[in-house]
C-alpha positions as CSV (number, residue, x, y, z in Angstrom):
1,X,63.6,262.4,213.8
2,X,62.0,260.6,216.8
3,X,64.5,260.8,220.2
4,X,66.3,258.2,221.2
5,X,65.6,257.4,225.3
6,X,69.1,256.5,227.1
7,X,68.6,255.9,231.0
8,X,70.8,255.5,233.2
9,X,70.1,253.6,236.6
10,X,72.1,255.6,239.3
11,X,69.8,255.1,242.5
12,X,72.5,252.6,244.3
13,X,73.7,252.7,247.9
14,X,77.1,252.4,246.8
15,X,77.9,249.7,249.4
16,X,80.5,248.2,246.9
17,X,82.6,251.4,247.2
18,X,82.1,253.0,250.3
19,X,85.4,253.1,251.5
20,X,86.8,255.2,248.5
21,X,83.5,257.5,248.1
22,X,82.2,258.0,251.8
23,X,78.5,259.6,251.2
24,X,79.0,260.6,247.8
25,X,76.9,258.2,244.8
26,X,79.1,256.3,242.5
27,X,78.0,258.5,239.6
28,X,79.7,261.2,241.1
29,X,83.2,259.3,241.3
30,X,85.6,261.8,240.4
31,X,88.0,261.2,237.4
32,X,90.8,263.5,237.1
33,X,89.0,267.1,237.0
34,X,85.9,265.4,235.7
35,X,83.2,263.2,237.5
36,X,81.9,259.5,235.8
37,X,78.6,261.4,235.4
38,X,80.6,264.1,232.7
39,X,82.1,260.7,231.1
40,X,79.1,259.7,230.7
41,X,77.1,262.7,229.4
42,X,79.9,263.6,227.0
43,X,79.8,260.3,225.6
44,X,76.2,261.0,224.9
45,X,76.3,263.8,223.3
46,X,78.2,262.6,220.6
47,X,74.8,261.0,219.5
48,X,72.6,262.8,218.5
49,X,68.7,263.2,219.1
50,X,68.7,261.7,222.7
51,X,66.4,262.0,225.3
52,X,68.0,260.8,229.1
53,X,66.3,259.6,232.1
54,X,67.9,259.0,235.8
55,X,66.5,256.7,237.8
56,X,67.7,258.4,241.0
57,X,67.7,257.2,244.8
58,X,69.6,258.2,247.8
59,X,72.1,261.2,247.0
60,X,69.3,262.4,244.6
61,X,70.3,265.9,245.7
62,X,73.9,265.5,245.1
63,X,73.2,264.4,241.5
64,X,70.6,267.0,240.5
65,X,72.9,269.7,241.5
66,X,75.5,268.9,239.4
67,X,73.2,268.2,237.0
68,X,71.7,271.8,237.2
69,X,75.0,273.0,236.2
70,X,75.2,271.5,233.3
71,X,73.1,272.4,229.8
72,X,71.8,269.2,229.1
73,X,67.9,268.3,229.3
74,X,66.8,265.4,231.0
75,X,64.2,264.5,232.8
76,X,64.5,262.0,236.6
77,X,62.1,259.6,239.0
78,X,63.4,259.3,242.5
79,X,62.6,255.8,244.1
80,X,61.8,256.7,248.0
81,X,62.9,253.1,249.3
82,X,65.4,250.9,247.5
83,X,63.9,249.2,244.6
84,X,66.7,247.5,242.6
85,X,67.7,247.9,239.2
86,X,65.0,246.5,237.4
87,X,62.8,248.4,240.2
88,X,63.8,251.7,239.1
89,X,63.5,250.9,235.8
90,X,59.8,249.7,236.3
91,X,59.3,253.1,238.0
92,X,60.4,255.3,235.7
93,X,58.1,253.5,233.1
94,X,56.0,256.9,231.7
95,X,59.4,258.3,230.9
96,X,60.3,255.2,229.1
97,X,60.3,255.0,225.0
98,X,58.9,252.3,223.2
99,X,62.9,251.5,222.5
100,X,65.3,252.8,225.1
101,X,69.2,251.9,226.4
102,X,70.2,251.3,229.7
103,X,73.1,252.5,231.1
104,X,74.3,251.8,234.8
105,X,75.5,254.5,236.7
106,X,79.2,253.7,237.6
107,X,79.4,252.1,234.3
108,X,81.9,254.1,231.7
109,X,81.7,253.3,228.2
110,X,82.6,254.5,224.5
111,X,80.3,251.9,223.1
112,X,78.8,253.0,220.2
113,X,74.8,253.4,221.4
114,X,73.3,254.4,217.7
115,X,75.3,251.5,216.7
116,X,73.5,249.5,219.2
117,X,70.2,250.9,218.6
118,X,70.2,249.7,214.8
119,X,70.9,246.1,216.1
120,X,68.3,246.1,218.5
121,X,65.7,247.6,215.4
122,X,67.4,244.7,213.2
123,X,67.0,242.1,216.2
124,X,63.4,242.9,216.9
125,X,64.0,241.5,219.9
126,X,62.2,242.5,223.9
127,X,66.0,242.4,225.0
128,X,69.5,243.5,223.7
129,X,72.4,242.9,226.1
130,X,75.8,243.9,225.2
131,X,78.3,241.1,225.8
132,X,81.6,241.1,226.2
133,X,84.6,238.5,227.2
134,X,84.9,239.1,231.2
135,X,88.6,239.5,232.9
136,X,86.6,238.7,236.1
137,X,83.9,236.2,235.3
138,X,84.0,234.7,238.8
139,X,81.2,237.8,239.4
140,X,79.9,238.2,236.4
141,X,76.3,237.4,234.8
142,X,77.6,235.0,231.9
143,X,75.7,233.8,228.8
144,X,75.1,230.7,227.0
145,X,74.1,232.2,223.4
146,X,73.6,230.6,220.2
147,X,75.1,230.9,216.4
148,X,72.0,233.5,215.9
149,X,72.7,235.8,218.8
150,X,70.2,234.4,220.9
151,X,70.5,233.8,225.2
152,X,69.8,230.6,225.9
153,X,71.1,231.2,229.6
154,X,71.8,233.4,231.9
155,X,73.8,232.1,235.0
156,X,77.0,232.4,237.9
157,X,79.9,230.2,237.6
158,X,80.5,228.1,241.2
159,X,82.8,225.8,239.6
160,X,85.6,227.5,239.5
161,X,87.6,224.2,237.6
162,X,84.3,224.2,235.5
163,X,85.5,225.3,231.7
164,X,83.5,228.3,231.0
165,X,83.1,230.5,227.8
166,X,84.2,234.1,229.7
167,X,81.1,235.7,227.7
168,X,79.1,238.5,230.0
169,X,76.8,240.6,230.5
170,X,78.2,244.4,230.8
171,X,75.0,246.4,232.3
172,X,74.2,248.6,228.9
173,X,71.4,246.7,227.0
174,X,68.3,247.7,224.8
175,X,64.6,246.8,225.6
176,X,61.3,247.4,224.4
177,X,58.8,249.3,227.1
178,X,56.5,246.6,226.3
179,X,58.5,244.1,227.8
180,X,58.8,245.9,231.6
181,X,56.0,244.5,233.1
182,X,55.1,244.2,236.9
183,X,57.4,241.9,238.8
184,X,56.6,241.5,242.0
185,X,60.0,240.2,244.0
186,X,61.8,242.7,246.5
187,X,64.6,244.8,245.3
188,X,64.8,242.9,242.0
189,X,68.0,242.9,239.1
190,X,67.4,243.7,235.8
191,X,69.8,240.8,234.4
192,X,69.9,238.5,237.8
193,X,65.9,238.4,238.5
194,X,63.7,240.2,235.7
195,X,65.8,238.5,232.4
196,X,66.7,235.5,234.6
197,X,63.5,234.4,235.6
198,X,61.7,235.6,232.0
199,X,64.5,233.6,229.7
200,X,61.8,231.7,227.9
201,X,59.0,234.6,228.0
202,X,61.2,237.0,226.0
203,X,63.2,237.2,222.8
204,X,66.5,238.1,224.4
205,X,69.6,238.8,221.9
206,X,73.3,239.7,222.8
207,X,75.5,241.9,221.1
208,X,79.2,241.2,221.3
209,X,81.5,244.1,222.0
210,X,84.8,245.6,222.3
211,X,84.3,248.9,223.4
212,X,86.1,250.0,226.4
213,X,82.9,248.9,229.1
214,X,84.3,249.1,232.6
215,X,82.0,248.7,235.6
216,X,83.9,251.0,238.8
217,X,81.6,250.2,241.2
218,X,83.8,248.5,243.5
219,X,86.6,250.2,245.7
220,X,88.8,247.7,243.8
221,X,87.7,248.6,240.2
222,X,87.7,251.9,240.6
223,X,91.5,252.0,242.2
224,X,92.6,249.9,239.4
225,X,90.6,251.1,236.2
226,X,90.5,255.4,237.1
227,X,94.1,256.0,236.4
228,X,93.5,254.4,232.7
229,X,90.1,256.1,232.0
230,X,91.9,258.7,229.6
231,X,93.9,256.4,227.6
232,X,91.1,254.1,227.4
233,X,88.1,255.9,226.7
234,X,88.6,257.1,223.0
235,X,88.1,254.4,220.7
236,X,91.7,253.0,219.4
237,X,91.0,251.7,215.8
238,X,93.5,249.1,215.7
239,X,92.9,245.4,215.5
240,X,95.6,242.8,215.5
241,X,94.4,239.4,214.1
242,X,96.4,236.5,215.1
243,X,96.8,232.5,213.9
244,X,96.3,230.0,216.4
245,X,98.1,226.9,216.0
246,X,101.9,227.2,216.1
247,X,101.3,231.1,216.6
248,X,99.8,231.7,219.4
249,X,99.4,227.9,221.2
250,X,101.3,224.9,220.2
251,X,100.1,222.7,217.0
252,X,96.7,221.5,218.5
253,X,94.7,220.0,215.7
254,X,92.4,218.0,217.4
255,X,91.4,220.5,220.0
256,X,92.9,218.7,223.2
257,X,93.0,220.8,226.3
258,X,95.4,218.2,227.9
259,X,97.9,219.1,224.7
260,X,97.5,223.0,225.4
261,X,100.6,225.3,226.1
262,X,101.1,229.0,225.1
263,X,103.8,229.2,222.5
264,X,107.1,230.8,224.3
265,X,106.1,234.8,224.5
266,X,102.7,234.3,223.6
267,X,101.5,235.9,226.8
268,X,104.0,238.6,225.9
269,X,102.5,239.3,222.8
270,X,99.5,239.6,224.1
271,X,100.1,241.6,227.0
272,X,101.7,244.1,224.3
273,X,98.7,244.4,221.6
274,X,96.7,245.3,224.9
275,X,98.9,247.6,226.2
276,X,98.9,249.6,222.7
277,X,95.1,249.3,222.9
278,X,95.0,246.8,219.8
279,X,91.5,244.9,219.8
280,X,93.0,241.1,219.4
281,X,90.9,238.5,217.0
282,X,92.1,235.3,217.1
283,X,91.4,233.6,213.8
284,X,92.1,230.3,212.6
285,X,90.9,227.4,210.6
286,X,90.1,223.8,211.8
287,X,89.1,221.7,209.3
288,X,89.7,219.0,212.2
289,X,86.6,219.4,212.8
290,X,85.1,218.4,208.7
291,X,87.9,215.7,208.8
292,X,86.7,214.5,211.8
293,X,89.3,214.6,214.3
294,X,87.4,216.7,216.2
295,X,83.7,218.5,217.2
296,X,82.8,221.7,217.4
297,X,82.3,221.5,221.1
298,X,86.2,220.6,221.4
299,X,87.2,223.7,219.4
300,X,84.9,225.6,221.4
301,X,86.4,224.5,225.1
302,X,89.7,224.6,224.0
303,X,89.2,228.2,223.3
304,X,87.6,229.0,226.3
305,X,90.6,227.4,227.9
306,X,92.6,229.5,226.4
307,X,90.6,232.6,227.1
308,X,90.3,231.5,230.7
309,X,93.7,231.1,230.7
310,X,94.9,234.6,229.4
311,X,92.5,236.0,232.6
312,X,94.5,233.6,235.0
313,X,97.6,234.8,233.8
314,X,96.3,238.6,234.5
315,X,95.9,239.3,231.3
316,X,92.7,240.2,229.4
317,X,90.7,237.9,227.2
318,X,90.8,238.0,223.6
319,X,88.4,240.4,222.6
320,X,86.7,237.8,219.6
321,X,87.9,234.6,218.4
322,X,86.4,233.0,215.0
323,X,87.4,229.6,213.4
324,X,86.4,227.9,210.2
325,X,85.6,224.5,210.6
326,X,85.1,223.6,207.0
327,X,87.6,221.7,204.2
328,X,86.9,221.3,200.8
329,X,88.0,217.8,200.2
330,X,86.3,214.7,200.9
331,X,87.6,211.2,201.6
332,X,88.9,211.1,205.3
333,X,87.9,208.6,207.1
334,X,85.0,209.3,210.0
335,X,84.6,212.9,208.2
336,X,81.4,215.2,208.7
337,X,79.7,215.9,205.6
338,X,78.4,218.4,207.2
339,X,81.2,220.8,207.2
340,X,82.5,219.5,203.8
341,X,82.6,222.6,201.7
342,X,84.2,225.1,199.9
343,X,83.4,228.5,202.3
344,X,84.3,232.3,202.6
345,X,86.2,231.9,206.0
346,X,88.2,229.5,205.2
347,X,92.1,231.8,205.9
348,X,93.1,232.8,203.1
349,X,89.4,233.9,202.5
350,X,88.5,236.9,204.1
351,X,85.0,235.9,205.7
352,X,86.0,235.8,209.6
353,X,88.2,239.4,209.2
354,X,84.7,240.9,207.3
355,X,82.7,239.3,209.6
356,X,84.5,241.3,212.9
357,X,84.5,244.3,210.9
358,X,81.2,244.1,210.9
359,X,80.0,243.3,214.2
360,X,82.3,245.2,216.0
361,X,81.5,248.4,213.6
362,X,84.3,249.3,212.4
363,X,84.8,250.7,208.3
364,X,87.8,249.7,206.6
365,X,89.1,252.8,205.8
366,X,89.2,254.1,209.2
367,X,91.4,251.3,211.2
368,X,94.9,250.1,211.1
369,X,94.7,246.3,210.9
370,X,98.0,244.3,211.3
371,X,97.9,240.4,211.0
372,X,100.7,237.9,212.8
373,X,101.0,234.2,211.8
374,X,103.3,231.3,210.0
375,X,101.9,230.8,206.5
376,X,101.3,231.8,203.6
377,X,97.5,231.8,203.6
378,X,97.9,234.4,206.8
379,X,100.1,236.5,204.6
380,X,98.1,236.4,201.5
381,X,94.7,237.0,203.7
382,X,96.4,240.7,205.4
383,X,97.4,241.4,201.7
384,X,93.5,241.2,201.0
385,X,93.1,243.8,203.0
386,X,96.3,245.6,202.7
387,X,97.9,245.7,205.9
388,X,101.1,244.7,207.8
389,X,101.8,241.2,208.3
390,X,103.8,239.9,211.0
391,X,105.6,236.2,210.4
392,X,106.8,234.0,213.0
393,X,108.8,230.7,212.1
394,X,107.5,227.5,212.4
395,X,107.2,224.0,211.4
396,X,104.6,224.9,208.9
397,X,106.0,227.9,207.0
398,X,107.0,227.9,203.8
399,X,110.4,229.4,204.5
400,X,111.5,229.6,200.2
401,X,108.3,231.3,199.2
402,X,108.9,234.0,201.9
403,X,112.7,234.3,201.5
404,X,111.9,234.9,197.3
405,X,109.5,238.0,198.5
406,X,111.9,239.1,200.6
407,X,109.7,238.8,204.4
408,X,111.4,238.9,207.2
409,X,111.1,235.8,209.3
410,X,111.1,235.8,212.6
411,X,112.1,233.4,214.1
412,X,110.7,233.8,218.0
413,X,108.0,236.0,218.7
414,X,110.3,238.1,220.7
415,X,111.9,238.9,217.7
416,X,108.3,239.6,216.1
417,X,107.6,241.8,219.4
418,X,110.7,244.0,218.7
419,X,109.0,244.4,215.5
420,X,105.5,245.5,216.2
421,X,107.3,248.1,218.7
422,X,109.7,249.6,216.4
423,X,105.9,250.1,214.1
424,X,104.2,251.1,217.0
């Protein structure tokens, strides 16, 4: 079986972090009784058939001797001046693959890199960057994308009142050796020069994630993520999947971000499926959207509102949100025929749960899933898949048909939070 070529870019000057590290590189931070660099290697290891490359710089010398103490093979470049990421990368090209991952150095991560490597293969792409919704986009590289995983755009939010979709970049991506070619800018980014500048030369895909991916670069990041590293890092296995309308916002059928409000303990619940390390799909139809209420780009801002507004209210963003835009029937007036269909995502269907399964690799015998919403489609689409469902009260549910089955209703969702905790 060929080797797989994982490098990690760890030739930094640490600026960002200086205060809590001194002289010593970032991929030496120490974690409990363990550095990032054993994070990192451990996680590794778990995969098998890898080949690693550093891409060292200054504290070379710290990093190879701890790496001489440990009984992994790897192999190293050494950039004499500053290069930048994409640089060192260029630099280390005869160690380079014809497929390799990238992995920053004060990056820690249980993403799933064989996982990733099968995408990039399927992809056939020059480019694979692994996405994820941001909690702090105002520094992020963010993405436009497209329905087939493709970056259209690569780019900084100014605006701070501009709505955004929170979608970044996270530093771990795939590429192609064919695709490193000279670039001749000083001290150049992988993501903010090399990819930037070469949007329309190469095929560049994105892979949405939610694996724990936490860049600790900064004396801020690192104070606030180091102290959760060890609850984090292992891979949960629980998704929650939550309604929208009258569940987690007020009814909002034609998508109007002047209408939006949080449902009272919304942020609650949401602050509690992250606490007990649930990844949290939002899923919901809006056949607005066939019946012609409303576009697709108003569904699409209102969630980015809400995402955006989760992250104002210190909380992370969703980790996915899918809707189904289709109805079946016909004969509303100023409908799109478009979307006039019968489909597979369509709640009580089960295309948008099988479709997160899939992208975020997971196997359905090996998570807990719970689902939390006001209808009876929500109910009947968790007992497709046989797991725990959740109902809060609203105008919409049908209160006989659950009283005859004998579900409990609750009536606020701090009744359905003392719920989930006395499951949890």
């Amino acid at each position: 079986m060929m080797k797989k070529n994982i490098v990690i870019i760890s030739g930094g000057e640490g600026s960002r972090i200086k205060k809590t590290l001194n002289t010593v590189p970032k991929i030496l931070a120490p974690i409990g009784n363990k550095l990032l660099i054993d994070y990192q290697i451990e996680h590794i290891s778990k995969f098998k058939n890898n080949n690693i490359h550093f891409c060292l710089g200054k504290g070379s010398e710290q990093i190879l001797e701890h790496l001489n103490k440990t009984n992994i093979q790897f192999t190293f470049s050494i950039e004499e001046t500053a290069l930048g990421t994409y640089g060192a990368l260029y630099n280390a090209r005869e160690y380079l693959a014809d497929n390799f991952f990238v992995l920053y150095g004060d990056i820690i991560t249980n993403f799933n890199i064989d996982f990733g490597f099968e995408k990039f293969k399927s992809f056939n792409s020059d480019f694979l960057v692994i996405s994820r919704y941001t909690n702090h986009p105002e520094d992020s590289d963010l993405i436009e994308t497209d329905k087939f995983n493709n970056v259209l755009n690569i780019y900084r939010n100014k605006n701070k009142n501009r709505i955004i979709n929170p979608l970044g970049i996270t530093a771990l991506m795939y590429a192609k050796k064919s695709s490193i070619k000279e670039f001749d800018t000083i001290k150049p980014d992988i993501v903010k020069d090399y990819l930037t500048t070469n949007i329309n030369n190469f095929k560049i895909k994105h892979l949405k994630t939610d694996s724990y991916t936490r860049d600790i670069g900064t004396d801020k990041r690192y104070k606030d993520e180091v102290s959760k590293i060890k609850k984090n890092i292992s891979r949960s296995n629980k998704l929650a999947f939550l309604d929208r309308d009258e569940t987690l916002i007020e009814n909002n059928e034609k998508n109007n971000i002047k209408n939006f409000k949080f449902k009272n303990g919304a942020l609650n619940l949401i602050k509690f499926l992250q606490s007990e390390n649930y990844t949290t799909v939002l899923i919901t139809n809006q056949p607005g959207v066939a019946k012609g209420d409303c576009k697709i780009t108003d569904v699409e801002n209102l969630h980015n509102y809400l995402q955006l507004q989760l992250i104002q209210k210190n909380l992370n963003p969703l980790n996915e949100i899918k809707y189904c835009p289709h109805h079946p029937d016909k004969g509303f007036k100023g409908e799109n025929l478009k979307y006039k269909k019968k489909c597979q995502c369509r709640k009580p269907s089960h295309g948008m749960v099988s479709e997160t399964l899939s992208d975020f690799n997971y196997q359905k015998n090996d998570i807990e899933m719970i689902f939390i919403g006001d209808t009876k489609n929500d109910y009947s689409l968790a007992k497709k898949f046989d797991s725990n469902f959740y109902l809060l009260s609203s105008k919409f549910t049908e209160r006989k048909y659950f009283e005859e089955k004998n579900i409990k209703i609750n009536n606020s969702l701090k009744s359905l939070i003392e719920a989930l905790k006395k499951n949890n």
